[in-house]
JSON list of N, CA and C in Angstrom, two decimals:
[
{"chain": "A", "resi": 518, "resn": "UNK", "atom": "N", "xyz": [-44.52, -103.93, 18.77]},
{"chain": "A", "resi": 518, "resn": "UNK", "atom": "CA", "xyz": [-45.54, -103.72, 17.80]},
{"chain": "A", "resi": 518, "resn": "UNK", "atom": "C", "xyz": [-45.50, -104.77, 16.72]},
{"chain": "A", "resi": 519, "resn": "UNK", "atom": "N", "xyz": [-46.62, -104.96, 16.13]},
{"chain": "A", "resi": 519, "resn": "UNK", "atom": "CA", "xyz": [-46.77, -105.90, 15.02]},
{"chain": "A", "resi": 519, "resn": "UNK", "atom": "C", "xyz": [-46.93, -105.11, 13.73]},
{"chain": "A", "resi": 520, "resn": "UNK", "atom": "N", "xyz": [-46.45, -105.66, 12.63]},
{"chain": "A", "resi": 520, "resn": "UNK", "atom": "CA", "xyz": [-46.63, -104.97, 11.36]},
{"chain": "A", "resi": 520, "resn": "UNK", "atom": "C", "xyz": [-48.10, -104.92, 10.97]},
{"chain": "A", "resi": 521, "resn": "UNK", "atom": "N", "xyz": [-48.51, -103.79, 10.44]},
{"chain": "A", "resi": 521, "resn": "UNK", "atom": "CA", "xyz": [-49.88, -103.63, 9.94]},
{"chain": "A", "resi": 521, "resn": "UNK", "atom": "C", "xyz": [-49.79, -103.64, 8.43]},
{"chain": "A", "resi": 522, "resn": "UNK", "atom": "N", "xyz": [-50.34, -104.68, 7.83]},
{"chain": "A", "resi": 522, "resn": "UNK", "atom": "CA", "xyz": [-50.30, -104.85, 6.39]},
{"chain": "A", "resi": 522, "resn": "UNK", "atom": "C", "xyz": [-51.74, -104.88, 5.91]},
{"chain": "A", "resi": 523, "resn": "UNK", "atom": "N", "xyz": [-52.05, -104.02, 4.95]},
{"chain": "A", "resi": 523, "resn": "UNK", "atom": "CA", "xyz": [-53.44, -103.88, 4.54]},
{"chain": "A", "resi": 523, "resn": "UNK", "atom": "C", "xyz": [-53.54, -103.48, 3.08]},
{"chain": "A", "resi": 524, "resn": "UNK", "atom": "N", "xyz": [-54.74, -103.64, 2.55]},
{"chain": "A", "resi": 524, "resn": "UNK", "atom": "CA", "xyz": [-55.05, -103.00, 1.29]},
{"chain": "A", "resi": 524, "resn": "UNK", "atom": "C", "xyz": [-55.32, -101.54, 1.62]},
{"chain": "A", "resi": 525, "resn": "UNK", "atom": "N", "xyz": [-55.56, -100.72, 0.63]},
{"chain": "A", "resi": 525, "resn": "UNK", "atom": "CA", "xyz": [-55.73, -99.28, 0.86]},
{"chain": "A", "resi": 525, "resn": "UNK", "atom": "C", "xyz": [-57.14, -98.95, 1.37]},
{"chain": "A", "resi": 526, "resn": "UNK", "atom": "N", "xyz": [-57.41, -99.34, 2.60]},
{"chain": "A", "resi": 526, "resn": "UNK", "atom": "CA", "xyz": [-58.68, -98.99, 3.22]},
{"chain": "A", "resi": 526, "resn": "UNK", "atom": "C", "xyz": [-58.69, -97.50, 3.53]},
{"chain": "A", "resi": 527, "resn": "UNK", "atom": "N", "xyz": [-59.79, -96.81, 3.23]},
{"chain": "A", "resi": 527, "resn": "UNK", "atom": "CA", "xyz": [-59.84, -95.36, 3.43]},
{"chain": "A", "resi": 527, "resn": "UNK", "atom": "C", "xyz": [-59.43, -94.91, 4.83]},
{"chain": "A", "resi": 528, "resn": "UNK", "atom": "N", "xyz": [-59.84, -95.62, 5.85]},
{"chain": "A", "resi": 528, "resn": "UNK", "atom": "CA", "xyz": [-59.52, -95.23, 7.21]},
{"chain": "A", "resi": 528, "resn": "UNK", "atom": "C", "xyz": [-58.04, -95.36, 7.57]},
{"chain": "A", "resi": 529, "resn": "UNK", "atom": "N", "xyz": [-57.32, -96.16, 6.81]},
{"chain": "A", "resi": 529, "resn": "UNK", "atom": "CA", "xyz": [-55.90, -96.37, 7.10]},
{"chain": "A", "resi": 529, "resn": "UNK", "atom": "C", "xyz": [-54.98, -95.49, 6.26]},
{"chain": "A", "resi": 530, "resn": "UNK", "atom": "N", "xyz": [-55.52, -94.86, 5.23]},
{"chain": "A", "resi": 530, "resn": "UNK", "atom": "CA", "xyz": [-54.69, -94.06, 4.33]},
{"chain": "A", "resi": 530, "resn": "UNK", "atom": "C", "xyz": [-54.00, -92.89, 5.01]},
{"chain": "A", "resi": 531, "resn": "UNK", "atom": "N", "xyz": [-54.53, -92.45, 6.15]},
{"chain": "A", "resi": 531, "resn": "UNK", "atom": "CA", "xyz": [-53.90, -91.33, 6.85]},
{"chain": "A", "resi": 531, "resn": "UNK", "atom": "C", "xyz": [-52.74, -91.77, 7.73]},
{"chain": "A", "resi": 532, "resn": "UNK", "atom": "N", "xyz": [-52.38, -93.05, 7.68]},
{"chain": "A", "resi": 532, "resn": "UNK", "atom": "CA", "xyz": [-51.28, -93.58, 8.49]},
{"chain": "A", "resi": 532, "resn": "UNK", "atom": "C", "xyz": [-50.22, -94.28, 7.65]},
{"chain": "A", "resi": 533, "resn": "UNK", "atom": "N", "xyz": [-49.75, -93.66, 6.58]},
{"chain": "A", "resi": 533, "resn": "UNK", "atom": "CA", "xyz": [-48.79, -94.36, 5.70]},
{"chain": "A", "resi": 533, "resn": "UNK", "atom": "C", "xyz": [-47.45, -94.64, 6.37]},
{"chain": "A", "resi": 534, "resn": "UNK", "atom": "N", "xyz": [-47.14, -93.93, 7.46]},
{"chain": "A", "resi": 534, "resn": "UNK", "atom": "CA", "xyz": [-45.86, -94.15, 8.13]},
{"chain": "A", "resi": 534, "resn": "UNK", "atom": "C", "xyz": [-45.86, -95.40, 9.02]},
{"chain": "A", "resi": 535, "resn": "UNK", "atom": "N", "xyz": [-47.05, -95.97, 9.29]},
{"chain": "A", "resi": 535, "resn": "UNK", "atom": "CA", "xyz": [-47.11, -97.14, 10.16]},
{"chain": "A", "resi": 535, "resn": "UNK", "atom": "C", "xyz": [-47.84, -98.32, 9.54]},
{"chain": "A", "resi": 536, "resn": "UNK", "atom": "N", "xyz": [-48.39, -98.14, 8.33]},
{"chain": "A", "resi": 536, "resn": "UNK", "atom": "CA", "xyz": [-49.10, -99.22, 7.65]},
{"chain": "A", "resi": 536, "resn": "UNK", "atom": "C", "xyz": [-48.38, -99.55, 6.35]},
{"chain": "A", "resi": 537, "resn": "UNK", "atom": "N", "xyz": [-48.21, -100.83, 6.09]},
{"chain": "A", "resi": 537, "resn": "UNK", "atom": "CA", "xyz": [-47.63, -101.29, 4.83]},
{"chain": "A", "resi": 537, "resn": "UNK", "atom": "C", "xyz": [-48.80, -101.64, 3.92]},
{"chain": "A", "resi": 538, "resn": "UNK", "atom": "N", "xyz": [-48.91, -100.95, 2.79]},
{"chain": "A", "resi": 538, "resn": "UNK", "atom": "CA", "xyz": [-50.01, -101.18, 1.87]},
{"chain": "A", "resi": 538, "resn": "UNK", "atom": "C", "xyz": [-49.59, -102.09, 0.73]},
{"chain": "A", "resi": 539, "resn": "UNK", "atom": "N", "xyz": [-50.43, -103.07, 0.46]},
{"chain": "A", "resi": 539, "resn": "UNK", "atom": "CA", "xyz": [-50.21, -103.96, -0.67]},
{"chain": "A", "resi": 539, "resn": "UNK", "atom": "C", "xyz": [-51.38, -103.85, -1.62]},
{"chain": "A", "resi": 540, "resn": "UNK", "atom": "N", "xyz": [-51.12, -103.31, -2.80]},
{"chain": "A", "resi": 540, "resn": "UNK", "atom": "CA", "xyz": [-52.18, -103.13, -3.79]},
{"chain": "A", "resi": 540, "resn": "UNK", "atom": "C", "xyz": [-52.43, -104.39, -4.61]},
{"chain": "A", "resi": 541, "resn": "UNK", "atom": "N", "xyz": [-51.46, -105.27, -4.61]},
{"chain": "A", "resi": 541, "resn": "UNK", "atom": "CA", "xyz": [-51.61, -106.55, -5.33]},
{"chain": "A", "resi": 541, "resn": "UNK", "atom": "C", "xyz": [-51.27, -107.67, -4.36]},
{"chain": "A", "resi": 542, "resn": "UNK", "atom": "N", "xyz": [-51.64, -108.87, -4.72]},
{"chain": "A", "resi": 542, "resn": "UNK", "atom": "CA", "xyz": [-51.31, -110.01, -3.86]},
{"chain": "A", "resi": 542, "resn": "UNK", "atom": "C", "xyz": [-49.80, -110.17, -3.72]},
{"chain": "A", "resi": 543, "resn": "UNK", "atom": "N", "xyz": [-49.06, -109.82, -4.76]},
{"chain": "A", "resi": 543, "resn": "UNK", "atom": "CA", "xyz": [-47.60, -109.92, -4.71]},
{"chain": "A", "resi": 543, "resn": "UNK", "atom": "C", "xyz": [-47.03, -108.91, -3.71]},
{"chain": "A", "resi": 544, "resn": "UNK", "atom": "N", "xyz": [-47.50, -107.65, -3.77]},
{"chain": "A", "resi": 544, "resn": "UNK", "atom": "CA", "xyz": [-47.03, -106.63, -2.82]},
{"chain": "A", "resi": 544, "resn": "UNK", "atom": "C", "xyz": [-47.39, -107.01, -1.40]},
{"chain": "A", "resi": 545, "resn": "UNK", "atom": "N", "xyz": [-48.61, -107.50, -1.21]},
{"chain": "A", "resi": 545, "resn": "UNK", "atom": "CA", "xyz": [-49.06, -107.90, 0.12]},
{"chain": "A", "resi": 545, "resn": "UNK", "atom": "C", "xyz": [-48.15, -109.00, 0.67]},
{"chain": "A", "resi": 546, "resn": "UNK", "atom": "N", "xyz": [-47.87, -110.01, -0.16]},
{"chain": "A", "resi": 546, "resn": "UNK", "atom": "CA", "xyz": [-47.00, -111.11, 0.24]},
{"chain": "A", "resi": 546, "resn": "UNK", "atom": "C", "xyz": [-45.59, -110.64, 0.54]},
{"chain": "A", "resi": 547, "resn": "UNK", "atom": "N", "xyz": [-45.07, -109.70, -0.26]},
{"chain": "A", "resi": 547, "resn": "UNK", "atom": "CA", "xyz": [-43.73, -109.17, -0.01]},
{"chain": "A", "resi": 547, "resn": "UNK", "atom": "C", "xyz": [-43.65, -108.46, 1.34]},
{"chain": "A", "resi": 548, "resn": "UNK", "atom": "N", "xyz": [-44.68, -107.71, 1.69]},
{"chain": "A", "resi": 548, "resn": "UNK", "atom": "CA", "xyz": [-44.69, -107.04, 3.00]},
{"chain": "A", "resi": 548, "resn": "UNK", "atom": "C", "xyz": [-44.70, -108.07, 4.13]},
{"chain": "A", "resi": 549, "resn": "UNK", "atom": "N", "xyz": [-45.45, -109.13, 3.96]},
{"chain": "A", "resi": 549, "resn": "UNK", "atom": "CA", "xyz": [-45.48, -110.19, 4.98]},
{"chain": "A", "resi": 549, "resn": "UNK", "atom": "C", "xyz": [-44.09, -110.81, 5.11]},
{"chain": "A", "resi": 550, "resn": "UNK", "atom": "N", "xyz": [-43.50, -111.18, 3.98]},
{"chain": "A", "resi": 550, "resn": "UNK", "atom": "CA", "xyz": [-42.17, -111.81, 4.00]},
{"chain": "A", "resi": 550, "resn": "UNK", "atom": "C", "xyz": [-41.13, -110.87, 4.61]},
{"chain": "A", "resi": 551, "resn": "UNK", "atom": "N", "xyz": [-41.20, -109.60, 4.27]},
{"chain": "A", "resi": 551, "resn": "UNK", "atom": "CA", "xyz": [-40.22, -108.63, 4.76]},
{"chain": "A", "resi": 551, "resn": "UNK", "atom": "C", "xyz": [-40.35, -108.41, 6.27]},
{"chain": "A", "resi": 552, "resn": "UNK", "atom": "N", "xyz": [-41.55, -108.51, 6.80]},
{"chain": "A", "resi": 552, "resn": "UNK", "atom": "CA", "xyz": [-41.79, -108.19, 8.22]},
{"chain": "A", "resi": 552, "resn": "UNK", "atom": "C", "xyz": [-42.04, -109.40, 9.10]},
{"chain": "A", "resi": 553, "resn": "UNK", "atom": "N", "xyz": [-41.93, -110.60, 8.57]},
{"chain": "A", "resi": 553, "resn": "UNK", "atom": "CA", "xyz": [-42.29, -111.81, 9.32]},
{"chain": "A", "resi": 553, "resn": "UNK", "atom": "C", "xyz": [-41.44, -111.99, 10.58]},
{"chain": "A", "resi": 554, "resn": "UNK", "atom": "N", "xyz": [-40.21, -111.58, 10.54]},
{"chain": "A", "resi": 554, "resn": "UNK", "atom": "CA", "xyz": [-39.32, -111.76, 11.69]},
{"chain": "A", "resi": 554, "resn": "UNK", "atom": "C", "xyz": [-39.06, -110.48, 12.45]},
{"chain": "A", "resi": 555, "resn": "UNK", "atom": "N", "xyz": [-39.92, -109.49, 12.26]},
{"chain": "A", "resi": 555, "resn": "UNK", "atom": "CA", "xyz": [-39.76, -108.21, 12.94]},
{"chain": "A", "resi": 555, "resn": "UNK", "atom": "C", "xyz": [-39.70, -107.10, 11.92]},
{"chain": "A", "resi": 556, "resn": "UNK", "atom": "N", "xyz": [-40.07, -105.92, 12.39]},
{"chain": "A", "resi": 556, "resn": "UNK", "atom": "CA", "xyz": [-40.06, -104.80, 11.47]},
{"chain": "A", "resi": 556, "resn": "UNK", "atom": "C", "xyz": [-39.04, -103.77, 11.89]},
{"chain": "A", "resi": 557, "resn": "UNK", "atom": "N", "xyz": [-38.81, -102.82, 11.04]},
{"chain": "A", "resi": 557, "resn": "UNK", "atom": "CA", "xyz": [-37.86, -101.75, 11.26]},
{"chain": "A", "resi": 557, "resn": "UNK", "atom": "C", "xyz": [-38.18, -101.02, 12.57]},
{"chain": "A", "resi": 558, "resn": "UNK", "atom": "N", "xyz": [-37.15, -100.72, 13.34]},
{"chain": "A", "resi": 558, "resn": "UNK", "atom": "CA", "xyz": [-37.33, -100.05, 14.64]},
{"chain": "A", "resi": 558, "resn": "UNK", "atom": "C", "xyz": [-37.98, -98.68, 14.49]},
{"chain": "A", "resi": 559, "resn": "UNK", "atom": "N", "xyz": [-37.72, -97.98, 13.40]},
{"chain": "A", "resi": 559, "resn": "UNK", "atom": "CA", "xyz": [-38.30, -96.65, 13.23]},
{"chain": "A", "resi": 559, "resn": "UNK", "atom": "C", "xyz": [-39.81, -96.74, 13.01]},
{"chain": "A", "resi": 560, "resn": "UNK", "atom": "N", "xyz": [-40.27, -97.78, 12.30]},
{"chain": "A", "resi": 560, "resn": "UNK", "atom": "CA", "xyz": [-41.71, -97.97, 12.11]},
{"chain": "A", "resi": 560, "resn": "UNK", "atom": "C", "xyz": [-42.37, -98.32, 13.43]},
{"chain": "A", "resi": 561, "resn": "UNK", "atom": "N", "xyz": [-41.72, -99.19, 14.20]},
{"chain": "A", "resi": 561, "resn": "UNK", "atom": "CA", "xyz": [-42.25, -99.58, 15.50]},
{"chain": "A", "resi": 561, "resn": "UNK", "atom": "C", "xyz": [-42.35, -98.36, 16.42]},
{"chain": "A", "resi": 562, "resn": "UNK", "atom": "N", "xyz": [-41.35, -97.51, 16.40]},
{"chain": "A", "resi": 562, "resn": "UNK", "atom": "CA", "xyz": [-41.36, -96.30, 17.21]},
{"chain": "A", "resi": 562, "resn": "UNK", "atom": "C", "xyz": [-42.52, -95.38, 16.82]},
{"chain": "A", "resi": 563, "resn": "UNK", "atom": "N", "xyz": [-42.75, -95.25, 15.52]},
{"chain": "A", "resi": 563, "resn": "UNK", "atom": "CA", "xyz": [-43.86, -94.42, 15.03]},
{"chain": "A", "resi": 563, "resn": "UNK", "atom": "C", "xyz": [-45.21, -95.01, 15.45]},
{"chain": "A", "resi": 564, "resn": "UNK", "atom": "N", "xyz": [-45.31, -96.34, 15.43]},
{"chain": "A", "resi": 564, "resn": "UNK", "atom": "CA", "xyz": [-46.55, -96.99, 15.88]},
{"chain": "A", "resi": 564, "resn": "UNK", "atom": "C", "xyz": [-46.80, -96.69, 17.35]},
{"chain": "A", "resi": 565, "resn": "UNK", "atom": "N", "xyz": [-45.77, -96.81, 18.16]},
{"chain": "A", "resi": 565, "resn": "UNK", "atom": "CA", "xyz": [-45.91, -96.54, 19.59]},
{"chain": "A", "resi": 565, "resn": "UNK", "atom": "C", "xyz": [-46.32, -95.10, 19.85]},
{"chain": "A", "resi": 566, "resn": "UNK", "atom": "N", "xyz": [-45.73, -94.17, 19.12]},
{"chain": "A", "resi": 566, "resn": "UNK", "atom": "CA", "xyz": [-46.08, -92.76, 19.28]},
{"chain": "A", "resi": 566, "resn": "UNK", "atom": "C", "xyz": [-47.54, -92.52, 18.89]},
{"chain": "A", "resi": 567, "resn": "UNK", "atom": "N", "xyz": [-47.99, -93.16, 17.82]},
{"chain": "A", "resi": 567, "resn": "UNK", "atom": "CA", "xyz": [-49.38, -93.03, 17.39]},
{"chain": "A", "resi": 567, "resn": "UNK", "atom": "C", "xyz": [-50.33, -93.54, 18.47]},
{"chain": "A", "resi": 568, "resn": "UNK", "atom": "N", "xyz": [-50.00, -94.67, 19.06]},
{"chain": "A", "resi": 568, "resn": "UNK", "atom": "CA", "xyz": [-50.84, -95.23, 20.13]},
{"chain": "A", "resi": 568, "resn": "UNK", "atom": "C", "xyz": [-50.86, -94.31, 21.34]},
{"chain": "A", "resi": 569, "resn": "UNK", "atom": "N", "xyz": [-49.71, -93.80, 21.73]},
{"chain": "A", "resi": 569, "resn": "UNK", "atom": "CA", "xyz": [-49.66, -92.88, 22.89]},
{"chain": "A", "resi": 569, "resn": "UNK", "atom": "C", "xyz": [-50.52, -91.65, 22.66]},
{"chain": "A", "resi": 570, "resn": "UNK", "atom": "N", "xyz": [-50.55, -91.17, 21.42]},
{"chain": "A", "resi": 570, "resn": "UNK", "atom": "CA", "xyz": [-51.30, -89.96, 21.12]},
{"chain": "A", "resi": 570, "resn": "UNK", "atom": "C", "xyz": [-52.75, -90.23, 20.73]},
{"chain": "A", "resi": 571, "resn": "UNK", "atom": "N", "xyz": [-53.17, -91.47, 20.81]},
{"chain": "A", "resi": 571, "resn": "UNK", "atom": "CA", "xyz": [-54.54, -91.83, 20.41]},
{"chain": "A", "resi": 571, "resn": "UNK", "atom": "C", "xyz": [-55.39, -92.30, 21.59]},
{"chain": "A", "resi": 572, "resn": "UNK", "atom": "N", "xyz": [-54.99, -91.95, 22.79]},
{"chain": "A", "resi": 572, "resn": "UNK", "atom": "CA", "xyz": [-55.77, -92.34, 23.96]},
{"chain": "A", "resi": 572, "resn": "UNK", "atom": "C", "xyz": [-56.95, -91.39, 24.14]},
{"chain": "A", "resi": 573, "resn": "UNK", "atom": "N", "xyz": [-57.92, -91.81, 24.93]},
{"chain": "A", "resi": 573, "resn": "UNK", "atom": "CA", "xyz": [-59.08, -90.96, 25.21]},
{"chain": "A", "resi": 573, "resn": "UNK", "atom": "C", "xyz": [-58.65, -89.67, 25.90]},
{"chain": "A", "resi": 574, "resn": "UNK", "atom": "N", "xyz": [-57.71, -89.77, 26.84]},
{"chain": "A", "resi": 574, "resn": "UNK", "atom": "CA", "xyz": [-57.27, -88.56, 27.54]},
{"chain": "A", "resi": 574, "resn": "UNK", "atom": "C", "xyz": [-56.53, -87.61, 26.60]},
{"chain": "A", "resi": 575, "resn": "UNK", "atom": "N", "xyz": [-55.78, -88.15, 25.65]},
{"chain": "A", "resi": 575, "resn": "UNK", "atom": "CA", "xyz": [-55.11, -87.32, 24.66]},
{"chain": "A", "resi": 575, "resn": "UNK", "atom": "C", "xyz": [-56.13, -86.59, 23.80]},
{"chain": "A", "resi": 576, "resn": "UNK", "atom": "N", "xyz": [-57.18, -87.30, 23.41]},
{"chain": "A", "resi": 576, "resn": "UNK", "atom": "CA", "xyz": [-58.25, -86.68, 22.62]},
{"chain": "A", "resi": 576, "resn": "UNK", "atom": "C", "xyz": [-58.92, -85.56, 23.41]},
{"chain": "A", "resi": 577, "resn": "UNK", "atom": "N", "xyz": [-59.22, -85.81, 24.69]},
{"chain": "A", "resi": 577, "resn": "UNK", "atom": "CA", "xyz": [-59.87, -84.81, 25.52]},
{"chain": "A", "resi": 577, "resn": "UNK", "atom": "C", "xyz": [-58.98, -83.58, 25.72]},
{"chain": "A", "resi": 578, "resn": "UNK", "atom": "N", "xyz": [-57.68, -83.79, 25.90]},
{"chain": "A", "resi": 578, "resn": "UNK", "atom": "CA", "xyz": [-56.75, -82.67, 26.04]},
{"chain": "A", "resi": 578, "resn": "UNK", "atom": "C", "xyz": [-56.77, -81.81, 24.77]},
{"chain": "A", "resi": 579, "resn": "UNK", "atom": "N", "xyz": [-56.76, -82.45, 23.61]},
{"chain": "A", "resi": 579, "resn": "UNK", "atom": "CA", "xyz": [-56.81, -81.69, 22.35]},
{"chain": "A", "resi": 579, "resn": "UNK", "atom": "C", "xyz": [-58.13, -80.96, 22.22]},
{"chain": "A", "resi": 580, "resn": "UNK", "atom": "N", "xyz": [-59.21, -81.61, 22.61]},
{"chain": "A", "resi": 580, "resn": "UNK", "atom": "CA", "xyz": [-60.53, -81.00, 22.54]},
{"chain": "A", "resi": 580, "resn": "UNK", "atom": "C", "xyz": [-60.63, -79.79, 23.45]},
{"chain": "A", "resi": 581, "resn": "UNK", "atom": "N", "xyz": [-60.10, -79.91, 24.66]},
{"chain": "A", "resi": 581, "resn": "UNK", "atom": "CA", "xyz": [-60.14, -78.81, 25.63]},
{"chain": "A", "resi": 581, "resn": "UNK", "atom": "C", "xyz": [-59.34, -77.60, 25.13]},
{"chain": "A", "resi": 582, "resn": "UNK", "atom": "N", "xyz": [-58.26, -77.84, 24.43]},
{"chain": "A", "resi": 582, "resn": "UNK", "atom": "CA", "xyz": [-57.45, -76.74, 23.90]},
{"chain": "A", "resi": 582, "resn": "UNK", "atom": "C", "xyz": [-58.23, -75.95, 22.86]},
{"chain": "A", "resi": 583, "resn": "UNK", "atom": "N", "xyz": [-59.08, -76.62, 22.11]},
{"chain": "A", "resi": 583, "resn": "UNK", "atom": "CA", "xyz": [-59.88, -75.96, 21.09]},
{"chain": "A", "resi": 583, "resn": "UNK", "atom": "C", "xyz": [-60.98, -75.14, 21.73]},
{"chain": "A", "resi": 584, "resn": "UNK", "atom": "N", "xyz": [-61.51, -75.64, 22.80]},
{"chain": "A", "resi": 584, "resn": "UNK", "atom": "CA", "xyz": [-62.62, -74.95, 23.49]},
{"chain": "A", "resi": 584, "resn": "UNK", "atom": "C", "xyz": [-62.05, -73.75, 24.16]}
]
């Protein structure tokens, strides 16, 4: 996985465990510097879990359970 560094876009605010938010240019730059050579394994693991649970079939399974 690659680090996700962003400003506080509304659509990304629900993923604070996998997105590094920089509110200022200094914070944004610090996140880049900190993650340039790889990111923490726990963050990468959380990203992978999010991707696995965000597939179309995963969505359909959740939808079917509600129905």
